Tab-separated table of C-alpha atoms in Angstrom:
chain	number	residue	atom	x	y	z
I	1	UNK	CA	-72.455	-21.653	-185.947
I	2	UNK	CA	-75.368	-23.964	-185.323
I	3	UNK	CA	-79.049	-22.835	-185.744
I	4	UNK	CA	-82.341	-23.778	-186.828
I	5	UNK	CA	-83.757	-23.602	-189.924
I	6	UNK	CA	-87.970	-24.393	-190.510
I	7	UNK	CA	-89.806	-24.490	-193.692
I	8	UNK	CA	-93.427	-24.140	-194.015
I	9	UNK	CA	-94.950	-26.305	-196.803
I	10	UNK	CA	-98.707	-26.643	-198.090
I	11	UNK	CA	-99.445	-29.773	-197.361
I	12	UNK	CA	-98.057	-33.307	-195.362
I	13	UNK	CA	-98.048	-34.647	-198.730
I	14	UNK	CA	-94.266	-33.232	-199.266
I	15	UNK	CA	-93.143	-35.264	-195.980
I	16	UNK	CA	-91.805	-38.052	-197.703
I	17	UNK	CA	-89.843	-36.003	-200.657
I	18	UNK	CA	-88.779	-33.864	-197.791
I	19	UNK	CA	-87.372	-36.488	-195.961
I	20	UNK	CA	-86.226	-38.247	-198.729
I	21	UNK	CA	-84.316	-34.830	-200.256
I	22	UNK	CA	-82.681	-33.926	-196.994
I	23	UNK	CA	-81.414	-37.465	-196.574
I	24	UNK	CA	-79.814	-37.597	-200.481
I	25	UNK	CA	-78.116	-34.058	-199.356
I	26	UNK	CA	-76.144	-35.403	-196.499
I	27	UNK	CA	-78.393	-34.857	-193.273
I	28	UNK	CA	-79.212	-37.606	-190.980
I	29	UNK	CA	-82.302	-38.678	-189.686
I	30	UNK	CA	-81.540	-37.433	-186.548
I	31	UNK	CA	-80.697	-33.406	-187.801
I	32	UNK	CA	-84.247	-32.967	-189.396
I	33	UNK	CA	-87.495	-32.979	-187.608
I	34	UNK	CA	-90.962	-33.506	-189.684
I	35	UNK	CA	-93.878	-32.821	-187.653
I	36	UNK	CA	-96.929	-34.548	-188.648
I	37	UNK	CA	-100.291	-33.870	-187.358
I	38	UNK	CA	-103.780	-35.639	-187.851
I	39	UNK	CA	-105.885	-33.635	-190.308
I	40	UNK	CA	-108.621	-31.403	-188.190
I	41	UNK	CA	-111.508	-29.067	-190.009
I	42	UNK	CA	-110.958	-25.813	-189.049
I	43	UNK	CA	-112.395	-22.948	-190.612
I	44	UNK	CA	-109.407	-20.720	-190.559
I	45	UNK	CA	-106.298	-22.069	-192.320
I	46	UNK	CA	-102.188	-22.214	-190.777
I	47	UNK	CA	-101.046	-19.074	-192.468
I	48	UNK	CA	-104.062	-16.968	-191.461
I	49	UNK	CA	-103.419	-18.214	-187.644
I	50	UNK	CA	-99.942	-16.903	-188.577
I	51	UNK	CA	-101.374	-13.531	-188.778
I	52	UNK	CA	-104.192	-13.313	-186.280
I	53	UNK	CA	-103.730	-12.168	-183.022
I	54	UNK	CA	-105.880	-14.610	-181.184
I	55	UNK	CA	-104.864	-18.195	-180.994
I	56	UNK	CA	-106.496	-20.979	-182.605
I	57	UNK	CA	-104.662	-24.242	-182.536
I	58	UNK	CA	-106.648	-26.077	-184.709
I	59	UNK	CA	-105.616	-23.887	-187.728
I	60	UNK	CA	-101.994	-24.572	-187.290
I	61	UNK	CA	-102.792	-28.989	-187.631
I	62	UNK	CA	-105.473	-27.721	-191.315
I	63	UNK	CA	-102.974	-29.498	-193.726
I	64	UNK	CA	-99.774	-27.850	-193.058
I	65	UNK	CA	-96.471	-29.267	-193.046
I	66	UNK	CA	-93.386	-27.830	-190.317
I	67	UNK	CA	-90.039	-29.051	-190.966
I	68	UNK	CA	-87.294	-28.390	-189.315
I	69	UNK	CA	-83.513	-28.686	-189.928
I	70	UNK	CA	-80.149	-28.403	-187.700
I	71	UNK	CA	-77.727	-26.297	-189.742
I	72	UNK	CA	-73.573	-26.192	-188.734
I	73	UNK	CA	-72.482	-24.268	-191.691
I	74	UNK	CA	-73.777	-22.520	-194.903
I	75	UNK	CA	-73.031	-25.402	-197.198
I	76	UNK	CA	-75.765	-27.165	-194.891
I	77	UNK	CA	-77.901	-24.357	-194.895
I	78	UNK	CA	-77.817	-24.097	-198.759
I	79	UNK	CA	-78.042	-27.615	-199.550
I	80	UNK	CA	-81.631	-27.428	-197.205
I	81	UNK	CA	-83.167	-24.664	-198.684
I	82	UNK	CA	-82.570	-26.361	-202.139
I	83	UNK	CA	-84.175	-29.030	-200.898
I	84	UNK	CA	-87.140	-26.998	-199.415
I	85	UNK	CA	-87.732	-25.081	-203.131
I	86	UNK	CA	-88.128	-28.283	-204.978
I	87	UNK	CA	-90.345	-29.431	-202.635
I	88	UNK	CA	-92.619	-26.174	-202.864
I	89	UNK	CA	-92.074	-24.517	-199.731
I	90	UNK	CA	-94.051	-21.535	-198.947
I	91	UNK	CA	-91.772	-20.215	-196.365
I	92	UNK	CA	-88.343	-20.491	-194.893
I	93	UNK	CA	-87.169	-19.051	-191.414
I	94	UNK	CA	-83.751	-19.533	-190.328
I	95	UNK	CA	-83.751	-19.119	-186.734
I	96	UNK	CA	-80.400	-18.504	-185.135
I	97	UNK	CA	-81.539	-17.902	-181.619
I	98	UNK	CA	-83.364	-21.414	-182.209
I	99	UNK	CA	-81.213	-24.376	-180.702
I	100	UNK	CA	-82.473	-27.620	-182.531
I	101	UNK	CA	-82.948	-29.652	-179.189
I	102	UNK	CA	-85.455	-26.820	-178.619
I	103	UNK	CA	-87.446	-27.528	-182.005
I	104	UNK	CA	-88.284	-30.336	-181.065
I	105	UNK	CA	-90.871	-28.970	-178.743
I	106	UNK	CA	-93.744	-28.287	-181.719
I	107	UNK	CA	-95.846	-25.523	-179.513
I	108	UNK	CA	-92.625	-23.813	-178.737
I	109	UNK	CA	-91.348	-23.795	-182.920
I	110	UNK	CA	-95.070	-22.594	-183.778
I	111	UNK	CA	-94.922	-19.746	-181.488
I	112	UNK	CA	-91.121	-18.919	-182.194
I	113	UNK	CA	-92.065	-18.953	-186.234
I	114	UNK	CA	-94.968	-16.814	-185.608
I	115	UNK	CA	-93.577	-14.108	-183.900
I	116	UNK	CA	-90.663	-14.120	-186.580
I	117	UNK	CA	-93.818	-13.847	-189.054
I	118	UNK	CA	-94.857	-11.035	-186.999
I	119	UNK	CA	-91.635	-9.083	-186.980
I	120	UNK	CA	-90.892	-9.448	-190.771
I	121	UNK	CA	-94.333	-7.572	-191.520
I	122	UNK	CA	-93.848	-5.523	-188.725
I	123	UNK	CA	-90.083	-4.260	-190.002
I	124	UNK	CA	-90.984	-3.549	-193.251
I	125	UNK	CA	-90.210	0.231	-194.205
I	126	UNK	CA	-94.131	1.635	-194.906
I	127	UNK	CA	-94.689	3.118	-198.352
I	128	UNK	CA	-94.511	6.857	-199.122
I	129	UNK	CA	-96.593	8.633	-201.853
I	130	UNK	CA	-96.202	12.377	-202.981
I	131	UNK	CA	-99.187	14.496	-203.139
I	132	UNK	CA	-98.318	14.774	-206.799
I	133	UNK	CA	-98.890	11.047	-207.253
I	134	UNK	CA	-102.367	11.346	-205.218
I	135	UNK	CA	-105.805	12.376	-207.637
I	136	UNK	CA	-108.353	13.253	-206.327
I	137	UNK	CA	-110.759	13.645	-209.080
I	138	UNK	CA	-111.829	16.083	-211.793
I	139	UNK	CA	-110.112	19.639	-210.725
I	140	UNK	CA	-111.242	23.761	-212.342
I	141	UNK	CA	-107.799	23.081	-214.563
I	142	UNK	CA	-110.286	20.384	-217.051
I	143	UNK	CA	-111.547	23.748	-218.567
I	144	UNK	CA	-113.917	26.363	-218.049
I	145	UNK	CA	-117.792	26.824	-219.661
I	146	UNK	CA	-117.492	27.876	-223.276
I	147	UNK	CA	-120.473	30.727	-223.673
């Protein structure tokens, strides 16, 4: 089955060990896509824009790096996200409703990974506490007024 799959890294300093990694693990320059931007100052950073419901797209060019990666098989889809942990990604997506010819629209990828963002946060079970587990301070059982 062929899908995408899109790392998020810090900074467009990893482009070149990026490149260079995918390239020593078999893909070709044409199965990977590394989107490079010109730096912009923008108060509010890529993963915060990830987050926030209105839509800045200055914050997604801060410093950010976007790869992206056509997969065929799980040995492929292995031997990229080894390559996307040594280079210190932050985050991986692997988008099977993605087709790679698609990806290489940037707008399109930034709004796809977003809303996957979204739905991750958004599917997480929410966390249960007992009333047992809640305090709510100093209670009559501490002890009573000696006289």
């Amino acid at each position: 089955m062929a899908y995408t799959i899109v790392g998020l890294f810090p900074s467009q300093e990893y482009s070149k060990a990026v490149s260079a990694g995918l390239e020593n693990n078999g893909f070709k320059n044409e199965n990977y896509i590394i989107y490079l931007e010109e730096k912009k100052h923008s108060p509010k950073s890529f993963w915060s824009k990830l987050f926030s419901e209105e839509i800045d797209e200055e914050a997604v060019a801060v410093d950010s790096l976007i790869v992206s990666v056509a997969v065929n098989n799980t040995e492929d889809l292995e031997n990229a996200k080894k390559v996307f942990k040594e280079n210190s990604v932050v985050n991986i997506y692997t988008l099977e409703e993605l087709d790679f010819e698609k990806a290489a629209d940037l707008d399109y990828l930034k709004k796809v990974v977003a809303l996957k963002a979204k739905s991750l946060i958004y599917a997480m079970p929410q966390a249960k506490t007992s009333s047992s587990d809640m305090h709510t301070g100093i209670s009559s059982e501490v002890g009573g007024v000696s006289k």
